[in-house]
Coordinates of C-alpha atoms and ligand atoms in Angstrom, one line a residue:
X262 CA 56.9 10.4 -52.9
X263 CA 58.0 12.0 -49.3
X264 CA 57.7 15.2 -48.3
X265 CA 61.0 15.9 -46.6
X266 CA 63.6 18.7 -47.1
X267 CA 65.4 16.9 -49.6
X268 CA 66.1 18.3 -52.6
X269 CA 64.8 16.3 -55.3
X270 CA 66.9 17.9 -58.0
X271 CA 70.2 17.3 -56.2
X272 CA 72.5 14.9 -57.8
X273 CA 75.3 14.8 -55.5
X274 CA 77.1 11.3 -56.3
X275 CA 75.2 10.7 -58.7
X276 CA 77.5 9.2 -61.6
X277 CA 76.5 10.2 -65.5
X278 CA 77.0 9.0 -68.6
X279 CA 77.2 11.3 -71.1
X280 CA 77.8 10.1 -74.9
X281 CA 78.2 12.2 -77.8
X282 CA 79.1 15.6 -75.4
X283 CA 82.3 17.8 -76.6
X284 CA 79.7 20.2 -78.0
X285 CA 75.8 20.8 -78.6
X286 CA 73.3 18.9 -76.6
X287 CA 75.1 16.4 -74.9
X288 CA 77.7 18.9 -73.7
X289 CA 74.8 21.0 -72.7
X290 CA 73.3 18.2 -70.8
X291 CA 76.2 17.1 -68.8
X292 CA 76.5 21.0 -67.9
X293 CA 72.8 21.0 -66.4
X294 CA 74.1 17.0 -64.9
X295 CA 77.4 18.7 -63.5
X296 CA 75.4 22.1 -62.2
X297 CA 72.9 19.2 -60.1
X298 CA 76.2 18.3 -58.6
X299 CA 76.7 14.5 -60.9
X300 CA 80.0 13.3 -61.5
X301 CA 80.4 13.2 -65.0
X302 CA 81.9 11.1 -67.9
X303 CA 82.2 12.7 -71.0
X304 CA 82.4 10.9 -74.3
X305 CA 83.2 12.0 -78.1
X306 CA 85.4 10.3 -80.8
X307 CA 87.9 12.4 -78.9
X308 CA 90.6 14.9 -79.9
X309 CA 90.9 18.2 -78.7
X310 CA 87.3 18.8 -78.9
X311 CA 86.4 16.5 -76.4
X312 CA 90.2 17.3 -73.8
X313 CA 88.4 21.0 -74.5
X314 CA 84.9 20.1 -73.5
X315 CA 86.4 17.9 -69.9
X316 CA 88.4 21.7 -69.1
X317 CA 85.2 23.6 -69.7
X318 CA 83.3 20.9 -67.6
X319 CA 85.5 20.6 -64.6
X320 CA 84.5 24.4 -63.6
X321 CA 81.0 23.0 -63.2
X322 CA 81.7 19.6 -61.7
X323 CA 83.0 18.0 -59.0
X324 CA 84.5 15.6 -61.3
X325 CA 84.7 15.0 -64.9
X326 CA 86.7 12.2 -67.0
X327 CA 86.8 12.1 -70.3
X328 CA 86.5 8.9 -72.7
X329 CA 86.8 8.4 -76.1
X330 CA 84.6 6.3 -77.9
X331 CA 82.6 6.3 -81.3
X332 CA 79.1 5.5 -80.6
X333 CA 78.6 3.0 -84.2
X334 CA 81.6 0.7 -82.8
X335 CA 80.3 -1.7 -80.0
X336 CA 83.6 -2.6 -78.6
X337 CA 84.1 1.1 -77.6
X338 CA 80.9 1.0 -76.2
X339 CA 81.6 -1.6 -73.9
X340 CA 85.3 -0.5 -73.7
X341 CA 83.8 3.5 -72.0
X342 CA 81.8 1.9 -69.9
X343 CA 84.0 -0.2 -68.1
X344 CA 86.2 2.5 -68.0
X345 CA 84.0 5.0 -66.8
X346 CA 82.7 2.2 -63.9
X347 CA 86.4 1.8 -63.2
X348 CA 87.1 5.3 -62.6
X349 CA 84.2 6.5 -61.2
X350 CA 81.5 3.4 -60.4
X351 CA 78.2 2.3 -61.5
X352 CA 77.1 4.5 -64.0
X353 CA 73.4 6.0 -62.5
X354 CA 72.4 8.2 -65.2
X355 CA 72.8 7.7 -68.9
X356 CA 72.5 9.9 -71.9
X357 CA 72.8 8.3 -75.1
X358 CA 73.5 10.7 -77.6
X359 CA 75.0 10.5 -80.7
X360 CA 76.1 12.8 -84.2
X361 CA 73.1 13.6 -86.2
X362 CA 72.6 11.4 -89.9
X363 CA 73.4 13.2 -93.2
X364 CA 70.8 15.3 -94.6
X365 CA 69.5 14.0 -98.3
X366 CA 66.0 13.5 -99.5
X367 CA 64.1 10.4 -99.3
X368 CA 64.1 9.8 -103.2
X369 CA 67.9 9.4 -102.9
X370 CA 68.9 7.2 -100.3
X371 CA 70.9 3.9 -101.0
X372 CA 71.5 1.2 -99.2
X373 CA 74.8 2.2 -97.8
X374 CA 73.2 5.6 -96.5
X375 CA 70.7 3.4 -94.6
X376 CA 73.2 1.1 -93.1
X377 CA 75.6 4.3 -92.3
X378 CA 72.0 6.0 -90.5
X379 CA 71.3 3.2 -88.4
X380 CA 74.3 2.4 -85.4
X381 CA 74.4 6.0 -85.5
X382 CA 71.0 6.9 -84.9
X383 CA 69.2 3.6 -83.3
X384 CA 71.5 1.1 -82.3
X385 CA 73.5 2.9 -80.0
X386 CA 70.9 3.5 -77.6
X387 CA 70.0 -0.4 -76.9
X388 CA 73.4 -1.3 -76.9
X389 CA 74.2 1.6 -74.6
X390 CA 71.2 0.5 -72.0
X391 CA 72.0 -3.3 -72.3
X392 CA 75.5 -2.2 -70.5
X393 CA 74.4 0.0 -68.1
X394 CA 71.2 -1.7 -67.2
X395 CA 72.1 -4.8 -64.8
X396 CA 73.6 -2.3 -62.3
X397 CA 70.9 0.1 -62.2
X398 CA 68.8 -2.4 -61.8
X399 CA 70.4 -4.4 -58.9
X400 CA 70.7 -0.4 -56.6
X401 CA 66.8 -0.1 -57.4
X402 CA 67.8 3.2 -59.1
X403 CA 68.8 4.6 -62.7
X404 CA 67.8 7.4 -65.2
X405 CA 68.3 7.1 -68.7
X406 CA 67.9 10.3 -71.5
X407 CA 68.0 9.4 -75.1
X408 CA 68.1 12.7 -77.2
X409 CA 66.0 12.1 -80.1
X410 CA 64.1 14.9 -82.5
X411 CA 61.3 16.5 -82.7
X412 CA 61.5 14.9 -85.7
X413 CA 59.4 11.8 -84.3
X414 CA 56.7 14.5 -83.6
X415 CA 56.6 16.4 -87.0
X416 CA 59.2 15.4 -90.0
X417 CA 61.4 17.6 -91.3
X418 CA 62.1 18.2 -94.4
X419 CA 65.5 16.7 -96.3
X420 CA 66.0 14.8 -93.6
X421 CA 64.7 11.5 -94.6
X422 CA 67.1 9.2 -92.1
X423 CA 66.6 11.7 -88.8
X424 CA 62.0 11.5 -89.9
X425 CA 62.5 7.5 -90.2
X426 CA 64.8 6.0 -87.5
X427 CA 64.1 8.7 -84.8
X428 CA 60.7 7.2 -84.3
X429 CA 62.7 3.7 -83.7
X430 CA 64.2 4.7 -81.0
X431 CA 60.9 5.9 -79.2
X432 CA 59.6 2.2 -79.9
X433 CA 62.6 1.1 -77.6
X434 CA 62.2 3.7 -75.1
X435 CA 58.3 3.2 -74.4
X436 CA 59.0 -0.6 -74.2
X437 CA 61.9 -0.6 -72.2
X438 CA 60.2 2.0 -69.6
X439 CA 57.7 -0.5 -68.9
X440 CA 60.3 -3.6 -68.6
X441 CA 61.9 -1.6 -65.4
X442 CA 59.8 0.7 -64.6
X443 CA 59.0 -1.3 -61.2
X444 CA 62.4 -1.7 -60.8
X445 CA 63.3 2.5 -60.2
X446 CA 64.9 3.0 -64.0
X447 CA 62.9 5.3 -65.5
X448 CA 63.9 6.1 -69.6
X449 CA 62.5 9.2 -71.6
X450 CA 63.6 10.8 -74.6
X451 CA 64.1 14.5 -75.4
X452 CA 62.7 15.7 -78.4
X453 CA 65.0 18.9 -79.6
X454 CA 63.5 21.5 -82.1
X455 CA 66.0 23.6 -84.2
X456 CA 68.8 24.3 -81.4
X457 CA 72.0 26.3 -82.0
X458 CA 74.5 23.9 -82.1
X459 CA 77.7 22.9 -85.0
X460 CA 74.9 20.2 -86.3
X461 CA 72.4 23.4 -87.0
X462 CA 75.1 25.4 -88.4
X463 CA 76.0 23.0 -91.1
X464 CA 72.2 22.2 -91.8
X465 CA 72.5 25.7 -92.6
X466 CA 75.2 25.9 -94.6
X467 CA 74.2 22.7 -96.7
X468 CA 71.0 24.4 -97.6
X469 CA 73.0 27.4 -98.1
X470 CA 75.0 25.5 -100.6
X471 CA 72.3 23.9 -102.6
X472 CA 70.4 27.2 -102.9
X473 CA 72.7 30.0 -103.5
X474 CA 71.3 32.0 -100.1
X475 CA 73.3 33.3 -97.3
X476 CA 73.7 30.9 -93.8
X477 CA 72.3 34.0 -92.1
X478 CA 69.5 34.4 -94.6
X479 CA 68.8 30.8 -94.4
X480 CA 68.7 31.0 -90.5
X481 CA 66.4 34.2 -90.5
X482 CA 64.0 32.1 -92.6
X483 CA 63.9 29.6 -90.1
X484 CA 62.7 31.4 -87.7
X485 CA 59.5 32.1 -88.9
X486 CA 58.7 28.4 -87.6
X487 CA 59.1 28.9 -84.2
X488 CA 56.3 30.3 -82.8
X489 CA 58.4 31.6 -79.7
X490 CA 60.4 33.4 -82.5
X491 CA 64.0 32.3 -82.0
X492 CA 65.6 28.9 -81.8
X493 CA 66.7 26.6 -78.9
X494 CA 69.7 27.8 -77.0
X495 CA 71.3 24.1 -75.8
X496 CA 71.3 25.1 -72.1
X497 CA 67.6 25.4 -72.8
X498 CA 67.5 21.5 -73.8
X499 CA 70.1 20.6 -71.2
X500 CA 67.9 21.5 -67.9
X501 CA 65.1 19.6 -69.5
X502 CA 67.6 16.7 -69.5
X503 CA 68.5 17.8 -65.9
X504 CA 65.2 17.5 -64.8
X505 CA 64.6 14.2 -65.9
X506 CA 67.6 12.6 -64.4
X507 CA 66.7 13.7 -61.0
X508 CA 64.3 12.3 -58.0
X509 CA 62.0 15.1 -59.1
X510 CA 60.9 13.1 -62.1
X511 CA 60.4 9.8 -60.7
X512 CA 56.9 9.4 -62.0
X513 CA 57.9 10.2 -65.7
X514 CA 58.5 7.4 -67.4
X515 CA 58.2 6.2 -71.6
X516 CA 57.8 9.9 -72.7
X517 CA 59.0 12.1 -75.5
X518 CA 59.3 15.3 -73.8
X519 CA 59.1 17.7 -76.4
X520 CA 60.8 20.9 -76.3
X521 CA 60.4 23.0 -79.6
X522 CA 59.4 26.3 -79.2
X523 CA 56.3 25.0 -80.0
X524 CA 57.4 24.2 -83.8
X525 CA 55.8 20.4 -84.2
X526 CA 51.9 21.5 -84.5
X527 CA 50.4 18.3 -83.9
X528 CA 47.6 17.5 -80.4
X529 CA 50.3 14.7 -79.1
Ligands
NAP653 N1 70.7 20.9 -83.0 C1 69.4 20.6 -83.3 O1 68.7 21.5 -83.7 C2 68.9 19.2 -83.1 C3 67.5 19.0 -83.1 C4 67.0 17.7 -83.0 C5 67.9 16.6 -82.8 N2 69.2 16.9 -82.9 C6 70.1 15.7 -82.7 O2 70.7 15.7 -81.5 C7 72.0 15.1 -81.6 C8 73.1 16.1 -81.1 O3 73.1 17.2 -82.0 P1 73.9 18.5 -81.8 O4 73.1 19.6 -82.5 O5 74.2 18.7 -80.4 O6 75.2 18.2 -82.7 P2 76.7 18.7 -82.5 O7 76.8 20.0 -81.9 O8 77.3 18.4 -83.8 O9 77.2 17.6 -81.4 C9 77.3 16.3 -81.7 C10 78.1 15.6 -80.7 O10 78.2 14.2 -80.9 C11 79.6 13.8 -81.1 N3 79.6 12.8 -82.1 C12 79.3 12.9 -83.4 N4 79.5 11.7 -84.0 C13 79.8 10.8 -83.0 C14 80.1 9.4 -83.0 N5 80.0 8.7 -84.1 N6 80.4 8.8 -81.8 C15 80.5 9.6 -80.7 N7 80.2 10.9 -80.6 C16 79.9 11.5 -81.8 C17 80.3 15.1 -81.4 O11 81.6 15.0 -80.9 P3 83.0 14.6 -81.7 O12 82.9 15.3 -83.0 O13 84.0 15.1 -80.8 O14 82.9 13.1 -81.9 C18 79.5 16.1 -80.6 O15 80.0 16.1 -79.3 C19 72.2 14.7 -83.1 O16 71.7 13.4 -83.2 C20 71.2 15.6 -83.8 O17 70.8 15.1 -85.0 C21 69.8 18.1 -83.0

């Protein structure tokens, strides 16, 4: 590490990836990319949300394109990033984030459910590195964010898929960190708590549903499991995000940075 002026948080020119981003976390994390000065790509399966979200952005940024692409289809996968290297060049930073997986118990999840769970939750992520790997490893440089759950840390209950498959994506993340770790890529992955997002609000108002209690009821509740008393604002997840994209973190590498309030209870 040197000791110069520079500041290590700065991401001037810095190009990012961000999947799953008109709203919630990933929005909130190309918002902390865009504030470090990154040129951003924005990614959703599109619509207004997503036009929306690139306005929003390009207050922040010094430049923000938006692409369409559903993270479960590999073709549009491949298809965003060569359009994101076309338009703005090798992608430096990536955030793989996707939609969250439907919330039933474990006792009644079928096949199809499984198979559903799976590109959405897990398989995006490799298929997301393979293609932005080769250049990040050819500059010596690259930081890559998968947004996982605290899920991996402490399950949660109803939502069998999230509890099983989240951990998956940790087993890729440790093993790729040490594959290019020499090589400058470092990969972590956030691990949200409960964070007020659209996702949240319709946990909510499925419970809601099955029980016969108010969303507002249902959200007090929660709260009674965070032992910082409220839940995540996304911003609050977003400059975790920041952080680990930057030069400032170019010792963390393989982790599950957990930031939950201090909800999950276990030592690790
Ligand atoms: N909020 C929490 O408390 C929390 C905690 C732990 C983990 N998580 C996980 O973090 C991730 C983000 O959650 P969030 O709370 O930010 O949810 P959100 O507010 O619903 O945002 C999800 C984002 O992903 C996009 N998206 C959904 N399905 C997609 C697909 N198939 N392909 C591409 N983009 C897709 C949505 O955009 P479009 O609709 O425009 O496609 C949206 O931009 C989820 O996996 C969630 O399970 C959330």
């Amino acid at each position: 590490m040197t000791s110069d002026n520079t500041d290590r948080a700065d991401l001037t020119d810095r190009v990012a990836l961000v999947t799953g981003s008109s709203s919630g976390l990933g929005y909130a994390a190309a918002e902390a990319l865009a504030r470090r000065g990154a040129r951003i790509v924005l990614s959703s399966r599109g619509g207004d949300k997503l036009a929306t979200a690139e306005r929003r952005l390009s207050a922040v940024s010094p430049e923000v394109i938006s692409v369409a692409a559903d993270v479960r289809d590999p073709l549009q996968l491949e298809d965003l990033v060569s359009t994101a290297e076309e338009a703005l060049g090798s992608i430096d930073i990536l955030v793989a984030n996707g939609g969250g997986p439907k919330v039933k118990p474990a006792a009644e999840l079928d096949d199809a459910d499984w198979e559903e769970a799976w590109p959405l939750v897990f398989l995006f992520v490799p298929r997301l590195c393979r293609l932005v790997l080769p250049a990040m490893r050819r500059r010596g440089w690259g930081r890559i964010v998968a947004i996982n759950s605290v899920s991996t840390k402490q399950p949660i209950a109803g939502l069998a898929l999230s509890n099983s498959l989240r951990p998956a994506v940790m087993g890729y993340v440790k093993t790729l960190a040490q594959e290019v770790a020499a090589e400058g890529v470092t990969i972590n992955a956030v691990l949200p708590g409960y964070t007020r997002t659209e996702r949240q609000l319709e946990i909510a108002e499925g419970i809601a549903a099955r029980t016969g209690a108010g969303v507002d009821e249902v959200l007090a509740e929660r709260q009674g499991d965070f032992p910082i008393g409220r839940m995540a604002e996304p911003g609050e997840i977003g400059e975790v995000v920041g952080f680990l994209c930057s030069d400032a973190a170019s010792y963390l590498t393989g982790q599950a940075v957990t930031v939950d309030g201090g909800y999950a209870r276990g030592l690790l």
